[in-house]
Short mmCIF file of C-alpha atoms and ligand atoms in Angstrom, two decimals:
data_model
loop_
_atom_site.label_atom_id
_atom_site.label_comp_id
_atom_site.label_asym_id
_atom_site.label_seq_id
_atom_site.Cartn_x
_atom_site.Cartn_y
_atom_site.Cartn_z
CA UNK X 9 35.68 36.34 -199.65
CA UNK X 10 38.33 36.31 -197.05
CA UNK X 11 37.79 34.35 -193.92
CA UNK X 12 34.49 35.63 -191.87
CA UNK X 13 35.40 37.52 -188.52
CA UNK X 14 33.01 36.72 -185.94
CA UNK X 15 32.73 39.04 -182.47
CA UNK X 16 31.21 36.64 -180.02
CA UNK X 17 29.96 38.86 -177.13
CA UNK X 18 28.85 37.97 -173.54
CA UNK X 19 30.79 34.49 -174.04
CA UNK X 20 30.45 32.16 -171.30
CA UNK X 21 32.96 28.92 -171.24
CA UNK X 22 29.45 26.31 -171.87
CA UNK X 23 29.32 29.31 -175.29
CA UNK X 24 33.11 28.42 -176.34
CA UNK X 25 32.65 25.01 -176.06
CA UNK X 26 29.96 24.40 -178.66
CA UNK X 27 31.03 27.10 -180.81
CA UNK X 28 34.39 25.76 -180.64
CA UNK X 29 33.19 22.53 -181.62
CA UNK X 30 30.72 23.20 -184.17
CA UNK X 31 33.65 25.76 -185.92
CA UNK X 32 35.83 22.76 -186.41
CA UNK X 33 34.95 22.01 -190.10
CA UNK X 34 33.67 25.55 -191.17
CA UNK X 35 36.74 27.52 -189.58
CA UNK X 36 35.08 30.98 -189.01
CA UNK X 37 37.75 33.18 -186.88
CA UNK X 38 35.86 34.34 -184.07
CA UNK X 39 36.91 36.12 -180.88
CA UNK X 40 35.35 35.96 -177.40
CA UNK X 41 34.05 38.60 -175.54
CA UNK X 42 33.20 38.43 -172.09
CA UNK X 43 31.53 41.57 -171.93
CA UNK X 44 27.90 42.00 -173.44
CA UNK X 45 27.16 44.47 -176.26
CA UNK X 46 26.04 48.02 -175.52
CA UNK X 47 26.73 51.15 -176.53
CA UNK X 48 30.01 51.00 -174.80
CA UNK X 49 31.43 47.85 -175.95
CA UNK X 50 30.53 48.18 -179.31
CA UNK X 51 33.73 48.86 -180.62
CA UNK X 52 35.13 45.92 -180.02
CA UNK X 53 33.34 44.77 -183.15
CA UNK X 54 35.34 46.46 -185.03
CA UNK X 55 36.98 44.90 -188.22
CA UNK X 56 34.40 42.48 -187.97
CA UNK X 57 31.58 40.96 -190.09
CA UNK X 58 29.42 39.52 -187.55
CA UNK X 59 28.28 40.31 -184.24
CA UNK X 60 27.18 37.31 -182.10
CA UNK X 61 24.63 38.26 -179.44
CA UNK X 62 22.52 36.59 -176.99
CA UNK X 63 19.87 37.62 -174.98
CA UNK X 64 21.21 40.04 -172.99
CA UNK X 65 23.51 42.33 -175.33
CA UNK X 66 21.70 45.41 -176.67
CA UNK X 67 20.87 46.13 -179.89
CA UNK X 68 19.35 49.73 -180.16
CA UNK X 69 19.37 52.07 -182.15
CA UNK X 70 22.95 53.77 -181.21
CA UNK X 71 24.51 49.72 -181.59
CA UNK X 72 22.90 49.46 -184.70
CA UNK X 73 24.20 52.72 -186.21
CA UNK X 74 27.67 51.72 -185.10
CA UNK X 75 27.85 48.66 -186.27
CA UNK X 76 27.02 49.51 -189.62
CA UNK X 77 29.53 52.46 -189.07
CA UNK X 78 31.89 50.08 -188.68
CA UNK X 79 30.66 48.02 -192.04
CA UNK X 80 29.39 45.00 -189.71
CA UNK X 81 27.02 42.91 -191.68
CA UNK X 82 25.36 40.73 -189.74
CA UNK X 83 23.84 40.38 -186.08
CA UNK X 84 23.69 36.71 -185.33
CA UNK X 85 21.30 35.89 -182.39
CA UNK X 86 22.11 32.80 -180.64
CA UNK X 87 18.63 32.78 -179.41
CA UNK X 88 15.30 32.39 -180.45
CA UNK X 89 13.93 35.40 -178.63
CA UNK X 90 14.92 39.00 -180.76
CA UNK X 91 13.08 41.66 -177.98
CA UNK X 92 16.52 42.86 -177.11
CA UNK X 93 17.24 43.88 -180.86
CA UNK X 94 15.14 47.35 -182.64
CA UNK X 95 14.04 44.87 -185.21
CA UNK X 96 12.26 47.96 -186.87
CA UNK X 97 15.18 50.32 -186.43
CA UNK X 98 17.14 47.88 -188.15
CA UNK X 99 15.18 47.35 -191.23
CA UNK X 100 17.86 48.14 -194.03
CA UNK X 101 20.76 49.19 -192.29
CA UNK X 102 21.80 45.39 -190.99
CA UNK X 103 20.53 42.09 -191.49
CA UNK X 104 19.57 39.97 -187.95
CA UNK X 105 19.13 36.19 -187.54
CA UNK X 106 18.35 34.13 -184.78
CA UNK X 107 17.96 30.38 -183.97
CA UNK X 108 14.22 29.87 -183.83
CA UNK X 109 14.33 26.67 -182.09
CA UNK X 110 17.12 24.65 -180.74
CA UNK X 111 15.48 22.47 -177.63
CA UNK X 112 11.95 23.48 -176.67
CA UNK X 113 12.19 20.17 -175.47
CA UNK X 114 14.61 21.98 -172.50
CA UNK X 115 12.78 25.56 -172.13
CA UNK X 116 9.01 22.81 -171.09
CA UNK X 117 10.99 20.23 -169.40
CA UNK X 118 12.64 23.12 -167.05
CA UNK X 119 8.88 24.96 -166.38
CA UNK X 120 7.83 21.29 -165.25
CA UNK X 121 11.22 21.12 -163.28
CA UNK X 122 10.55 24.76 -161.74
CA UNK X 123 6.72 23.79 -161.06
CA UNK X 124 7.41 20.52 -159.36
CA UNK X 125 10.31 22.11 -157.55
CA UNK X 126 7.80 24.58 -156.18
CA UNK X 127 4.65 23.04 -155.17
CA UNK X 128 6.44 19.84 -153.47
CA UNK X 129 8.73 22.00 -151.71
CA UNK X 130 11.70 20.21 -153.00
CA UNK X 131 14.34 23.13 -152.90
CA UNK X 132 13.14 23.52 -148.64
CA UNK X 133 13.46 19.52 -148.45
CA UNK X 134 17.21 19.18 -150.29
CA UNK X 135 18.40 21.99 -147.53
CA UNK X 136 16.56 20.33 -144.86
CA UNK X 137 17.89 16.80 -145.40
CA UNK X 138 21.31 17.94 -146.13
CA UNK X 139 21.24 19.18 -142.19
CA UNK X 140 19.62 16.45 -141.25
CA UNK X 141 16.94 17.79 -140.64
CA UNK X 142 14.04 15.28 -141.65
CA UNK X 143 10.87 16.72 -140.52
CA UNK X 144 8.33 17.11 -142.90
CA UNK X 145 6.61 20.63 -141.31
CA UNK X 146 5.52 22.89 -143.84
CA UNK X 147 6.52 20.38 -147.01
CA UNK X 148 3.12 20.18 -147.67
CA UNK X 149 2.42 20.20 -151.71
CA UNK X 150 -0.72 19.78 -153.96
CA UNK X 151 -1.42 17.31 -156.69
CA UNK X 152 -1.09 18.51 -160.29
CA UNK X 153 -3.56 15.64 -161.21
CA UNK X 154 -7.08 17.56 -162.17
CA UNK X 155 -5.53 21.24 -162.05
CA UNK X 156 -6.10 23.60 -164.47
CA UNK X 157 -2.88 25.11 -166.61
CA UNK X 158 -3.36 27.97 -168.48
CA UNK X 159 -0.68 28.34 -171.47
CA UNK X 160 0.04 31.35 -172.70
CA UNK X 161 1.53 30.75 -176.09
CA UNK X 162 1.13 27.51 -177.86
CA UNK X 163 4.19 27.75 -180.54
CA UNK X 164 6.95 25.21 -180.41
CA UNK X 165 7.57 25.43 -176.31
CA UNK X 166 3.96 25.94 -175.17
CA UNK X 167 3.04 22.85 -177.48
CA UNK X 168 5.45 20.62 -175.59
CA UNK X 169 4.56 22.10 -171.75
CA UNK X 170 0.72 21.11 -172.72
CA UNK X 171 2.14 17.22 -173.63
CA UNK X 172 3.82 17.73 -170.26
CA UNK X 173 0.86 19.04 -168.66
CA UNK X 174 -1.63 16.01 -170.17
CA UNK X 175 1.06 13.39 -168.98
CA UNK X 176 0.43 14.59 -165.79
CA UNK X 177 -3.07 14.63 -165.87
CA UNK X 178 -4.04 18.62 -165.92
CA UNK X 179 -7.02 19.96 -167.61
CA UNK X 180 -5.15 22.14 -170.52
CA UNK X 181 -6.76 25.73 -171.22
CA UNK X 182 -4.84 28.32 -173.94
CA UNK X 183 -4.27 31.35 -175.29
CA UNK X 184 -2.57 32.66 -178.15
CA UNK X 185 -3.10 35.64 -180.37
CA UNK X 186 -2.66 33.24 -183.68
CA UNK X 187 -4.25 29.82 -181.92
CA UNK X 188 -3.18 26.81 -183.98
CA UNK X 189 -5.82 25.92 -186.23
CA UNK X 190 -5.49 22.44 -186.27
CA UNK X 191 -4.85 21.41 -183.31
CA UNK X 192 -6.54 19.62 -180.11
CA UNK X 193 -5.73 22.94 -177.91
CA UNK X 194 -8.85 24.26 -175.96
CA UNK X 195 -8.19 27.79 -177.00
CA UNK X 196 -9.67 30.47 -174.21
CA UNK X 197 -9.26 34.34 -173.59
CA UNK X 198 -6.72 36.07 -172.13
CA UNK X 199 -9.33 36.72 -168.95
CA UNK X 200 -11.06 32.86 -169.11
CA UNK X 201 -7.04 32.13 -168.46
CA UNK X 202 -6.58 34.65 -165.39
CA UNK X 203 -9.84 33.36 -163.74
CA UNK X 204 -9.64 29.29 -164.45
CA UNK X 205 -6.03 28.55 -164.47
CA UNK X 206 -4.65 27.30 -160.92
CA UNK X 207 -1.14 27.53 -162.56
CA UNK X 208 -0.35 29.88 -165.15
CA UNK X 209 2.51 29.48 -167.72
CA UNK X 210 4.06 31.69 -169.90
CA UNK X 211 5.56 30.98 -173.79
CA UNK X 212 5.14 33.99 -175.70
CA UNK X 213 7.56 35.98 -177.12
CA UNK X 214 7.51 39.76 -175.18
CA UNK X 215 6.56 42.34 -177.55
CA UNK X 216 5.14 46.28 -176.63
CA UNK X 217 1.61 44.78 -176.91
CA UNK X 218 2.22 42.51 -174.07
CA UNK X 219 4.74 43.70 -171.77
CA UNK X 220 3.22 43.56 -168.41
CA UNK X 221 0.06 41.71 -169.07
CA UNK X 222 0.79 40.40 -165.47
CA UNK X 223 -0.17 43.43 -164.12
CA UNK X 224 -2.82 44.83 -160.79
CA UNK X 225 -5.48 43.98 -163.19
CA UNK X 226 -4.92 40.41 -164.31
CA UNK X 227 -3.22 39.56 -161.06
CA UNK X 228 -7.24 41.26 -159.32
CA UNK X 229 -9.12 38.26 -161.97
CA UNK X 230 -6.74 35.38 -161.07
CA UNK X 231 -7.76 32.13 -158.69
CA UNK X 232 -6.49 32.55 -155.21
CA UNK X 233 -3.29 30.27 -154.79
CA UNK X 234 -2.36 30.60 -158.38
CA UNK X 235 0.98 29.75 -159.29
CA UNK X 236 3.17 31.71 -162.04
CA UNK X 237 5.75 29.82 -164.11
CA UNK X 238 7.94 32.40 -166.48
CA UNK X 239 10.39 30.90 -169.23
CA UNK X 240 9.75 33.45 -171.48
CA UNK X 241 10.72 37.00 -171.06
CA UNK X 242 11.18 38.87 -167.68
CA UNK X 243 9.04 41.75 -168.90
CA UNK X 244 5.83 40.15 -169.81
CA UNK X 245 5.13 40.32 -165.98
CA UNK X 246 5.47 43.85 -163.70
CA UNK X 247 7.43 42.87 -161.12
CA UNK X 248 5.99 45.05 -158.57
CA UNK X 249 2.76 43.69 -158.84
CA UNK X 250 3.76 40.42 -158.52
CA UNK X 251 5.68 40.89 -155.29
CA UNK X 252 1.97 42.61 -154.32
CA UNK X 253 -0.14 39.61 -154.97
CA UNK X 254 2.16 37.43 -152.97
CA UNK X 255 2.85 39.40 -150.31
CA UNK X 256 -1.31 39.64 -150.39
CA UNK X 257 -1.58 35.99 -150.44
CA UNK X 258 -3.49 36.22 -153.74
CA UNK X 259 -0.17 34.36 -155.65
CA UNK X 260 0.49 30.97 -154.59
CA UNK X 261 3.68 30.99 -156.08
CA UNK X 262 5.96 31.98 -158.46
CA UNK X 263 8.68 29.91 -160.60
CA UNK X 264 10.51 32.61 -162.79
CA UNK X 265 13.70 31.96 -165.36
CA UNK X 266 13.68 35.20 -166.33
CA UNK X 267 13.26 38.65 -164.64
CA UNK X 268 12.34 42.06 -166.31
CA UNK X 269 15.38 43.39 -165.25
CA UNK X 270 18.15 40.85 -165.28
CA UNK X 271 20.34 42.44 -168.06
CA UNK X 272 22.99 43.01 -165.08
CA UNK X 273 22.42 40.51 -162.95
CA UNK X 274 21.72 37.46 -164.46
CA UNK X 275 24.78 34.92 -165.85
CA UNK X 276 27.11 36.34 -162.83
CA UNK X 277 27.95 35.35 -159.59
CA UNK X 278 27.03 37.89 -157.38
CA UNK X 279 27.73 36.11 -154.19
CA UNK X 280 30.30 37.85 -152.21
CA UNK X 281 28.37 41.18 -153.55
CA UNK X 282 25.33 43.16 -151.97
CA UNK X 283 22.88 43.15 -154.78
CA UNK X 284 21.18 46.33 -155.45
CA UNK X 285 18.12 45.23 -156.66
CA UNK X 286 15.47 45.48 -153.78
CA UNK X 287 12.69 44.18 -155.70
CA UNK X 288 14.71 40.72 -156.72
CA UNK X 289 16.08 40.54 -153.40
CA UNK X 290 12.33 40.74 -152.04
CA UNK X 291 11.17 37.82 -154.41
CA UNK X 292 14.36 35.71 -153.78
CA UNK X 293 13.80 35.92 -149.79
CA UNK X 294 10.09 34.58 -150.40
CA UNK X 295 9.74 31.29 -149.45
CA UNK X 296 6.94 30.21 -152.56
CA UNK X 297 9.37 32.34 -155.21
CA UNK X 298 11.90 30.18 -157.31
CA UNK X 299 14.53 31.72 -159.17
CA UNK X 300 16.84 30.41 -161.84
CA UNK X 301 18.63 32.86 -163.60
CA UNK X 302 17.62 32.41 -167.63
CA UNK X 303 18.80 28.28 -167.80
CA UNK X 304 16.05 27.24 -169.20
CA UNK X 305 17.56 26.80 -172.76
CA UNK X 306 20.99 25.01 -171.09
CA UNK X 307 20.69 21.45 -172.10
CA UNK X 308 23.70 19.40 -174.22
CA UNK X 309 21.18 19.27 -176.94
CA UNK X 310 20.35 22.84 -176.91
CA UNK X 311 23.44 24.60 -177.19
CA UNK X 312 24.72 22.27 -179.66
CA UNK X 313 21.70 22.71 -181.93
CA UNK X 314 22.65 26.41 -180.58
CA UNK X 315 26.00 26.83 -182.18
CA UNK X 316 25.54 24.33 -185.32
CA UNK X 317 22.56 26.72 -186.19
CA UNK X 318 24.25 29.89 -185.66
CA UNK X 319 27.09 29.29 -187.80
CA UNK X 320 24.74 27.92 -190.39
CA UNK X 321 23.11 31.15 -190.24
CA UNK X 322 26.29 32.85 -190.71
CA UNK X 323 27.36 30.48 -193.77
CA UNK X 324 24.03 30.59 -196.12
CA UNK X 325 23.76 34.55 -195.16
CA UNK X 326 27.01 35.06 -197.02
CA UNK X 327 26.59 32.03 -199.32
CA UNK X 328 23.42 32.17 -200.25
CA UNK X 329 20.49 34.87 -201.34
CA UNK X 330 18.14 33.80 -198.58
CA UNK X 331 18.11 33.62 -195.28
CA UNK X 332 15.80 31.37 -193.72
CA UNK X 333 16.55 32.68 -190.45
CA UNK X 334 16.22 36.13 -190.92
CA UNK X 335 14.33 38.25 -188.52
CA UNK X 336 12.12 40.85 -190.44
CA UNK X 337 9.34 43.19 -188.57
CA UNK X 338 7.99 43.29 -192.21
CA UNK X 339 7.84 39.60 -192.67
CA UNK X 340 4.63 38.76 -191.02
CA UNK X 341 2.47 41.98 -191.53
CA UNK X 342 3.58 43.33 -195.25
CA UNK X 343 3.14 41.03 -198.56
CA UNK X 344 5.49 42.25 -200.46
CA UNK X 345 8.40 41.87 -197.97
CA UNK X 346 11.45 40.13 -199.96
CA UNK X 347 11.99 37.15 -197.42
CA UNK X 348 8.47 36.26 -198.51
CA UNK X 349 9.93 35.65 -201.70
CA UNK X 350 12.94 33.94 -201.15
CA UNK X 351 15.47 36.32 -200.68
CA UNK X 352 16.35 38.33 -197.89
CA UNK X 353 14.39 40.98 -196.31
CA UNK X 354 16.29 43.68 -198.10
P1 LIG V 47 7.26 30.21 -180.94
O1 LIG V 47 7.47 31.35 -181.89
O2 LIG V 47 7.31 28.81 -181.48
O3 LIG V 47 5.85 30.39 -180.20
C1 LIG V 47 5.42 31.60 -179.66
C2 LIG V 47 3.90 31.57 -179.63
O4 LIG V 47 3.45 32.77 -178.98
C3 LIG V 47 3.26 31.56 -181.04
O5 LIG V 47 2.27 30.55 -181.11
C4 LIG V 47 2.65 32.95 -181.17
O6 LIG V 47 1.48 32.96 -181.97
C5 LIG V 47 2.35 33.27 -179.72
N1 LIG V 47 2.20 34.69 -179.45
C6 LIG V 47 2.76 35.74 -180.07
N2 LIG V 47 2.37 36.90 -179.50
C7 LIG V 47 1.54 36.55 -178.50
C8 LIG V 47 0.80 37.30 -177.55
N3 LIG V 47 0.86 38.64 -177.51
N4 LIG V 47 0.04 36.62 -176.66
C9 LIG V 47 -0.03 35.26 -176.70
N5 LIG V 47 0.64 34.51 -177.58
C10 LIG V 47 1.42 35.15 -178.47
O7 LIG V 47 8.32 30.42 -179.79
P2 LIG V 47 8.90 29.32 -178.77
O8 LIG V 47 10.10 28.70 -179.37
O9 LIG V 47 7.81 28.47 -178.29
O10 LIG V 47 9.44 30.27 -177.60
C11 LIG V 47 8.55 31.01 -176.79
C12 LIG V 47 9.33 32.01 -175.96
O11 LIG V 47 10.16 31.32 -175.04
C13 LIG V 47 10.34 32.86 -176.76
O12 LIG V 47 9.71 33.99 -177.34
C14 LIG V 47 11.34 33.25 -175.73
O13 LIG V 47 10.96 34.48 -175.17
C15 LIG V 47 11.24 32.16 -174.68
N6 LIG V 47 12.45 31.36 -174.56
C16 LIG V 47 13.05 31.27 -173.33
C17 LIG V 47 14.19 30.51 -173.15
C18 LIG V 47 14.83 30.38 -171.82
O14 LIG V 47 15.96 29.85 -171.73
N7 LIG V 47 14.19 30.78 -170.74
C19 LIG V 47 14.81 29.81 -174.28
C20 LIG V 47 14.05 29.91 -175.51
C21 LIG V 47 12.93 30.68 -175.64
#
């Protein structure tokens, strides 16, 4: 096969670096795009075999028919996450992988960073000190020691936030619609979490079922003072509602990575511009709302693990008849789905 012809979209310089260095042996050509993938961009991918996306590039239904227009064979996530892809759409027209875990260890540690940031005030103190300001008015935090944290989603990132949590001392409640069978994890309802939890955090994957379960309803069952940590996907909470229950005093606080609607916002620098998005401009002038715009994931470790397993993904999808990595909307519902039997899912 001649050499494989990558299109690398929505490339940031931290992307280039590990790709660069984990193409050194295996010598893929692969240009960078700074744009993302949409509709618009898609040609670019042209002449292509794979298309590498990340969180933010679309791939719908019109991508998908033009990339197989175009004879592209492969969509290579370089994320674990796959709710920006039409998974079902894409179901024997073009094959899709993803990395399904490259550093949970960086996605918990940066909900406890977020979390501590938040309830000891640390992101008022670093401002105030670095005016010299030293007065200690309105720093006034809490003690995780004794709290309850509700998890929702105890795969490979929820797992590691409830170590976190127990190092810390918290009483651990979870939910998850497949709870771990063998596992120490005090599994709960959905509503047991909204009315015990004094912090709340999210590591579920968003899916139709479960877009918006932080909505009017669950916000209406939740302690008074509650605070909100999403890593996970922007649209698993309504935006709207949230701004509601803190502007009603009913949200303690919220520490959010992601944002239902950052596709065109987050990853830039927007600084000398006047963003358009009232609602995210609301939240960011709260004083108990933390932002960090989808970093989570951006640890040494992770985007090394990031690129090594991409490209791996890449190499045993043309190498080999299975790929582990493959993301099927078959796989975990129908038994006779191909990747269930070692080969790919069609
Ligand atoms: P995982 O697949 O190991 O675990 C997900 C867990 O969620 C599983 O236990 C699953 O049974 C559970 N689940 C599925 N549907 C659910 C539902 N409707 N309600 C409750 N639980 C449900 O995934 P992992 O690696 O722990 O990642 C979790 C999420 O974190 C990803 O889906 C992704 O959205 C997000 N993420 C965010 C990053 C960031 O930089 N902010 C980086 C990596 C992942």
């Amino acid at each position: 096969m001649n050499r494989i012809k990558i299109a690398f979209f929505d490339a940031k310089d931290y992307d280039k670096n590990s790709f660069i260095k984990a193409n050194e042996n295996i010598d893929y050509e692969i240009d960078y795009f700074d744009t993302r993938l949409t509709k618009d961009t898609v040609r670019l991918a042209e002449g292509h075999d794979v298309v590498c996306v990340f969180v933010n590039d679309d791939v719908d239904k019109d991508v998908i028919d033009a990339l197989v227009e175009m004879n592209v064979k492969l969509v290579a996530l370089r994320c674990a996450g796959y709710n920006n892809v039409d998974v079902e759409y894409a179901y024997e027209k073009i094959h899709i992988v993803r990395v399904p875990a490259y550093s949970p260890y960086a996605v918990a540690e940066h909900a406890m960073a977020l979390l501590l940031t938040s309830i000891r005030r640390i992101h008022k103190a670093y401002i105030r000190t670095r005016d010299f300001n030293f007065s200690l008015s309105g720093l006034t935090g809490f003690d995780l020691h004794g709290k309850t944290v509700g998890i929702v989603g105890t795969g490979k990132i929820g797992r590691i936030f409830i170590d976190i949590c127990r190092g810390f001392g918290m009483n651990v409640i979870a939910y998850d619609k497949f709870p771990a069978k063998d596992s120490d994890i005090k599994y709960v309802t959905l509503d047991e979490i909204w009315e015990q939890s004094d912090i709340i955090s999210f590591h579920c994957p968003l899916t139709d079922e479960n877009r918006h379960m932080v909505n009017e309803e669950s916000i209406a069952r939740m302690k008074k003072g509650v605070v909100l940590i999403n890593t996970s996907r922007g649209g698993l909470i309504d935006t709207e509602s949230l701004v509601e229950g803190i502007k009603q005093r009913k949200i303690g606080a919220a520490c959010l990575d992601v944002y239902e609607e950052e596709s065109n916002i987050f990853f830039h620098d927007y600084s000398n511009h006047i963003v358009d998005d009232d609602t995210l401009a609301r939240l960011i002038s709260m004083p108990n709302v933390i932002v960090s715009s989808h970093q989570a994931f951006l640890t040494e470790e992770a985007l090394s693990n990031i690129a090594d397993t991409t490209l791996e993904n890449v190499k045993e999808f043309f190498e080999n008849e299975y790929s582990v990595n493959e993301v099927c909307y078959k796989c975990p519902k129908v038994e006779d789905c191909k990747q269930l039997h070692n080969g790919k899912c069609f």
